[in-house]
Short mmCIF file of C-alpha atoms in Angstrom, two decimals:
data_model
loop_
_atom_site.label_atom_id
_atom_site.label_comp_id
_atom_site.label_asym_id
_atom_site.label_seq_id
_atom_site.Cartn_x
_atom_site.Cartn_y
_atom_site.Cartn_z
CA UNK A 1 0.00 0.00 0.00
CA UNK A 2 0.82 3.92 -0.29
CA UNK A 3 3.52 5.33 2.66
CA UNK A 4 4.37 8.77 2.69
CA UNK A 5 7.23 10.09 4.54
CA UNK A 6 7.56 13.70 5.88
CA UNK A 7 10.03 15.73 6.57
CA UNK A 8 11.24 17.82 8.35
CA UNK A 9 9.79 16.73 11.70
CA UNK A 10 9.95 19.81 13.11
CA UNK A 11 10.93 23.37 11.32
CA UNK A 12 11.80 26.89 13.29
CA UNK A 13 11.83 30.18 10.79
CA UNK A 14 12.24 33.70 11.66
CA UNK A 15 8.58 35.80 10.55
CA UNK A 16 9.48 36.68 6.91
CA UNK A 17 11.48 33.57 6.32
CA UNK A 18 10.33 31.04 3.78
CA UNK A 19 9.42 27.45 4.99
CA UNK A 20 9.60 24.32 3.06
CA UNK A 21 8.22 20.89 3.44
CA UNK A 22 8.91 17.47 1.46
CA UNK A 23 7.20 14.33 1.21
CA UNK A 24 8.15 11.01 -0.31
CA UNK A 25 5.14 8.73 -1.38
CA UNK A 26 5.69 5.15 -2.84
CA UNK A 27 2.69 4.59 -4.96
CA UNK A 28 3.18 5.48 -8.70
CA UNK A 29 -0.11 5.27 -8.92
CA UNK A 30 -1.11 8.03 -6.46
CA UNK A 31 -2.61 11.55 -8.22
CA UNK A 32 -4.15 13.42 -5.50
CA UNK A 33 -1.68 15.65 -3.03
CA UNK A 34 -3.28 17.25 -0.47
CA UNK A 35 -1.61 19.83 2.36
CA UNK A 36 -3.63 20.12 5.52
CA UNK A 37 -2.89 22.98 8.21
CA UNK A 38 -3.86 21.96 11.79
CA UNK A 39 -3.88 24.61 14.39
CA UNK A 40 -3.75 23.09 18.05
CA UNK A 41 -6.76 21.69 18.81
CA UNK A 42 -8.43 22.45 15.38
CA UNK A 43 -9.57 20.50 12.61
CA UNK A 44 -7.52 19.84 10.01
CA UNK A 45 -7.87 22.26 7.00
CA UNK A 46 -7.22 22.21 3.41
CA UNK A 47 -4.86 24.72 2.71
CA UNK A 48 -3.70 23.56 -0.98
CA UNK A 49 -3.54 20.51 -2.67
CA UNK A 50 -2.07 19.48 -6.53
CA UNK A 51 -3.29 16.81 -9.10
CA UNK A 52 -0.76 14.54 -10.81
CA UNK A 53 -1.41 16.26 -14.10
CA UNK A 54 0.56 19.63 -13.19
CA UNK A 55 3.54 20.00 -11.83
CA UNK A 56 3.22 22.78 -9.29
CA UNK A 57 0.78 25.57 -8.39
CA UNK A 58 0.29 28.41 -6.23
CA UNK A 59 -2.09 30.38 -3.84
CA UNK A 60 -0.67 33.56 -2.54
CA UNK A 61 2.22 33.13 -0.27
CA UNK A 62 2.06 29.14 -0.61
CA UNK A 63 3.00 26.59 -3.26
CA UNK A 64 3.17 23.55 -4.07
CA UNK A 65 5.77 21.36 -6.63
CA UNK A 66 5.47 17.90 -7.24
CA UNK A 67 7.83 15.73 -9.12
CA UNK A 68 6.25 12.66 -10.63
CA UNK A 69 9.17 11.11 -11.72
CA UNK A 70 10.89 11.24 -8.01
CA UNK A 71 7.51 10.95 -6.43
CA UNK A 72 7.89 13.70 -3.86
CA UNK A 73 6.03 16.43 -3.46
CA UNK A 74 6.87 19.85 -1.62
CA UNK A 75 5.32 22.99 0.55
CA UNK A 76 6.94 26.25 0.14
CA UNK A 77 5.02 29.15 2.36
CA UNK A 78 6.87 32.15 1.71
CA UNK A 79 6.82 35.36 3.89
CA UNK A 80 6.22 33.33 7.01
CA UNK A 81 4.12 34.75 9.87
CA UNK A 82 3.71 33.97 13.31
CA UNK A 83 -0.50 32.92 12.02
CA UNK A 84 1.06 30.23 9.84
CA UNK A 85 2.82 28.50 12.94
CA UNK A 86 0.93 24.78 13.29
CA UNK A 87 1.23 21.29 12.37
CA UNK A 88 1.14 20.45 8.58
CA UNK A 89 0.30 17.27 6.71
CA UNK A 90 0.93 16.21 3.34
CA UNK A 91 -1.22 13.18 2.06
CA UNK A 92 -1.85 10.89 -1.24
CA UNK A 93 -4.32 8.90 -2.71
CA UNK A 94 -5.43 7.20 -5.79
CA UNK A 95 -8.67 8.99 -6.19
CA UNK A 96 -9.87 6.48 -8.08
CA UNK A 97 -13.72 7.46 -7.61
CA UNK A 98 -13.03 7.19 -3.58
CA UNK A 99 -10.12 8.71 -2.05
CA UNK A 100 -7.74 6.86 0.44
CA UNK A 101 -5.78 9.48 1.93
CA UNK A 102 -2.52 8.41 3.28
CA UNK A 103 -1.09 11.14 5.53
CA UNK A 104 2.43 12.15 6.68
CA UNK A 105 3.21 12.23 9.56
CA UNK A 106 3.34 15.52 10.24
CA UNK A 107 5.52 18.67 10.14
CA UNK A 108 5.74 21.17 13.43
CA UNK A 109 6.20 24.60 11.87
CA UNK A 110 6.65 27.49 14.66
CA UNK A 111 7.31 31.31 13.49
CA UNK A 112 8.64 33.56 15.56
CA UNK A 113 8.35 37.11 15.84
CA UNK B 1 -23.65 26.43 9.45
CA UNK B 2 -21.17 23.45 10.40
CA UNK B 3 -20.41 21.72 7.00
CA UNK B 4 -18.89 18.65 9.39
CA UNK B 5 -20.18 18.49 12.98
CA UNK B 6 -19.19 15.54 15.44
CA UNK B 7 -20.92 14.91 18.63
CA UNK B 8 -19.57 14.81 21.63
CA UNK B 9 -16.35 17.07 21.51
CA UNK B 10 -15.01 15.62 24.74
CA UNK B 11 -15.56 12.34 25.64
CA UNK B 12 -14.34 11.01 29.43
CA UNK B 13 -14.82 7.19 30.07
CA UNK B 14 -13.99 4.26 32.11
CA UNK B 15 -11.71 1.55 30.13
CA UNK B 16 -14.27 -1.65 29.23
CA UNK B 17 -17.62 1.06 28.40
CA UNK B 18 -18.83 1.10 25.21
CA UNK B 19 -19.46 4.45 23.60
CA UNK B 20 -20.78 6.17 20.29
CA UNK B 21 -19.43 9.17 18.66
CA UNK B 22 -21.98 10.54 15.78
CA UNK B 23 -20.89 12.84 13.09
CA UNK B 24 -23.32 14.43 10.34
CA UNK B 25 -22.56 16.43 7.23
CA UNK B 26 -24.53 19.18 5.27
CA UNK B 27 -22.48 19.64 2.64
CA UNK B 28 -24.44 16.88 0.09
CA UNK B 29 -21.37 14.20 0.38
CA UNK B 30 -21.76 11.16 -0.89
CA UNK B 31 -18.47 9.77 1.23
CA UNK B 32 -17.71 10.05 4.97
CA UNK B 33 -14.42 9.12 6.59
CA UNK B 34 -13.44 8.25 10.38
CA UNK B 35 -9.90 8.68 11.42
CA UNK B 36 -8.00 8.59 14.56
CA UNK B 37 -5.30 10.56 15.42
CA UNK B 38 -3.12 9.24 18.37
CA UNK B 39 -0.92 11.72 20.91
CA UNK B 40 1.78 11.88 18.31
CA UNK B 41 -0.53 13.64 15.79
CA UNK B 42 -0.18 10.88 13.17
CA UNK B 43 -3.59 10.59 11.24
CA UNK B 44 -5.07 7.79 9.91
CA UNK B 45 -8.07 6.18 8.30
CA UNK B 46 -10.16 3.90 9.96
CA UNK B 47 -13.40 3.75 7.92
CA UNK B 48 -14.97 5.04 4.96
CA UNK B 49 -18.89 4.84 3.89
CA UNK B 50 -20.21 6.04 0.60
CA UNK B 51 -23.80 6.60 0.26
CA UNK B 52 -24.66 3.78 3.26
CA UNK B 53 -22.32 1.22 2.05
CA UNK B 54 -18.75 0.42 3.73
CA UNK B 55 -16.07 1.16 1.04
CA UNK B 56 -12.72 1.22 3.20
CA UNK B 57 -12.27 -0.72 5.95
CA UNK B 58 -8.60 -0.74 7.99
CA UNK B 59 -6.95 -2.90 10.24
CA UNK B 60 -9.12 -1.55 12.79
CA UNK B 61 -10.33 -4.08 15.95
CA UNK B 62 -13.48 -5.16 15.14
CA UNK B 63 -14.70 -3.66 19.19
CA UNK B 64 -15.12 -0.57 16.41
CA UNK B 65 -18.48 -0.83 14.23
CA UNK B 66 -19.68 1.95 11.86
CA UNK B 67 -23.03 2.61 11.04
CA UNK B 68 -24.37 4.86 8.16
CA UNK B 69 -28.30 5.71 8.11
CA UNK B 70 -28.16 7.58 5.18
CA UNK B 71 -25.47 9.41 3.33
CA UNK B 72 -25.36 12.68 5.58
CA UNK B 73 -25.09 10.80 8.96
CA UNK B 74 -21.63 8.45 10.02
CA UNK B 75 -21.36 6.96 13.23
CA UNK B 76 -18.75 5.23 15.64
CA UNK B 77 -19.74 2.50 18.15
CA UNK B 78 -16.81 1.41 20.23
CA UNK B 79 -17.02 -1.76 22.36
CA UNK B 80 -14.50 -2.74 25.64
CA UNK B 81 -13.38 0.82 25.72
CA UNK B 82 -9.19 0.00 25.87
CA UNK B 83 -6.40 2.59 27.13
CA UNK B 84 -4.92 2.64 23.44
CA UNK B 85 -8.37 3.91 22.09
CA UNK B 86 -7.54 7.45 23.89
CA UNK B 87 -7.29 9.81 20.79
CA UNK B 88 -8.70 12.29 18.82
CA UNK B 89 -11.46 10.67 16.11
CA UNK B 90 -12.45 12.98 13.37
CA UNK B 91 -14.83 12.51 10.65
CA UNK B 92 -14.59 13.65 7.12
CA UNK B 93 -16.76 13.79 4.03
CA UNK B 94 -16.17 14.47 0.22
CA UNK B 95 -17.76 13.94 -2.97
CA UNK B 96 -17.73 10.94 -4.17
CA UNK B 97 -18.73 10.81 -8.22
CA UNK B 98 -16.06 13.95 -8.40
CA UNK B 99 -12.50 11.61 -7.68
CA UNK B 100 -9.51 14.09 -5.98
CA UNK B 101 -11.85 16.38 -4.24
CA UNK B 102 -10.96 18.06 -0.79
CA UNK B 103 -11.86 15.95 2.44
CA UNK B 104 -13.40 18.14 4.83
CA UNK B 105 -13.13 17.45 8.47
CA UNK B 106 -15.58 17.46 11.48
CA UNK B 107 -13.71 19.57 14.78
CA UNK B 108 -12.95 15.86 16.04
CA UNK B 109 -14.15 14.26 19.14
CA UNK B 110 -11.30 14.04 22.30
CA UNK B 111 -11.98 10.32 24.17
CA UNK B 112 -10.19 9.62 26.78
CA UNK B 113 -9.94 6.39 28.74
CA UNK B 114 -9.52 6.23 32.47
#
């Protein structure tokens, strides 16, 4: 079945830095990349996510690449600031007329002033 | 206006109870998810329904039984409440006919085990 690996575990920017998060998954067949952005406590929310059929894309300060060929994908939040500190999670699935989303496990992103 | 909304929020029991966690969307899904995300934040699925029927079931103990009524409503019976059930549970729904749509979760439902 699909694994995804994260990294890093944890990441610690200055506000105005840029942030970036990989992910590994092992399933060719995978074409649905989610990012989630859980705020302690919260829900997890969908803050981006890429199909297999482009190979990056962007929504204001935060992007997304993927690489098909590797099969990682990558976060890039530019312009950090202290709002965008929380726990993000890549994922992939099939989507295959259901999605199973595998998730990362997880990257710790604090901001500081 | 909750598009997800999981009942209860917090949930405080004895180990060997059996409990229910209920979760109901308004959003027109066809698919609803359960996941449970342990104290080191991983997430994973446990269960997924689409329109009443049982589509993905995990490795999950069977002491955990789903139950659909209809498309908008996805419950979570839990038998011989254990210590390692303590997590957060959060449901999910998306469309189902429309493949590599955004899940959207519930606000997740704390149980812990004494």
């Amino acid at each position: 079945g699909e694994n995804v690996e994260q990294h890093p575990s944890t990441l610690s920017v200055q506000e105005g830095d840029s942030a970036v998060i990989k992910c590994t998954y092992s399933d060719s067949a995978s074409n649905y990349f989610p990012w989630y952005k859980q705020e302690l406590g919260k829900r997890p929310q969908l803050i981006i996510d890429i199909r297999s059929n482009v190979g990056e894309k962007k929504d204001q300060r935060i992007a997304v690449t993927l690489n098909k060929t590797a099969k990682h994908f990558s976060l890039h939040i530019t312009e950090t600031q202290p709002e965008d500190s929380a726990v993000y999670f890549c994922a992939a699935s099939r989507g295959t007329g259901f999605q199973k989303l595998v998730f990362g496990t997880g990257t710790r992103l604090l901001v500081s002033p | 206006d909750t598009a997800v909304s999981q009942t209860p929020k917090y949930l405080v029991t004895q180990m060997g109870n059996d409990k229910s966690i209920k979760c109901e969307q308004n959003l027109g899904h066809d698919t609803m998810y359960w996941y449970k995300q342990d104290s080191k934040k991983f997430l994973k699925i446990m269960f997924s329904y689409n329109n009443k029927e049982l589509i993905i079931n995990e490795t999950v103990p069977n002491r955990f039984s789903p139950k659909s009524p209809d498309k908008a409503h996805l419950n979570l019976h839990i038998n011989s409440l254990e210590l390692g059930d303590s997590a957060v549970y959060f449901c999910a729904s998306s469309p189902f006919r429309s493949a590599n749509q955004p899940q959207h979760f519930g606000d997740g439902t704390r149980l812990s085990i004494l």
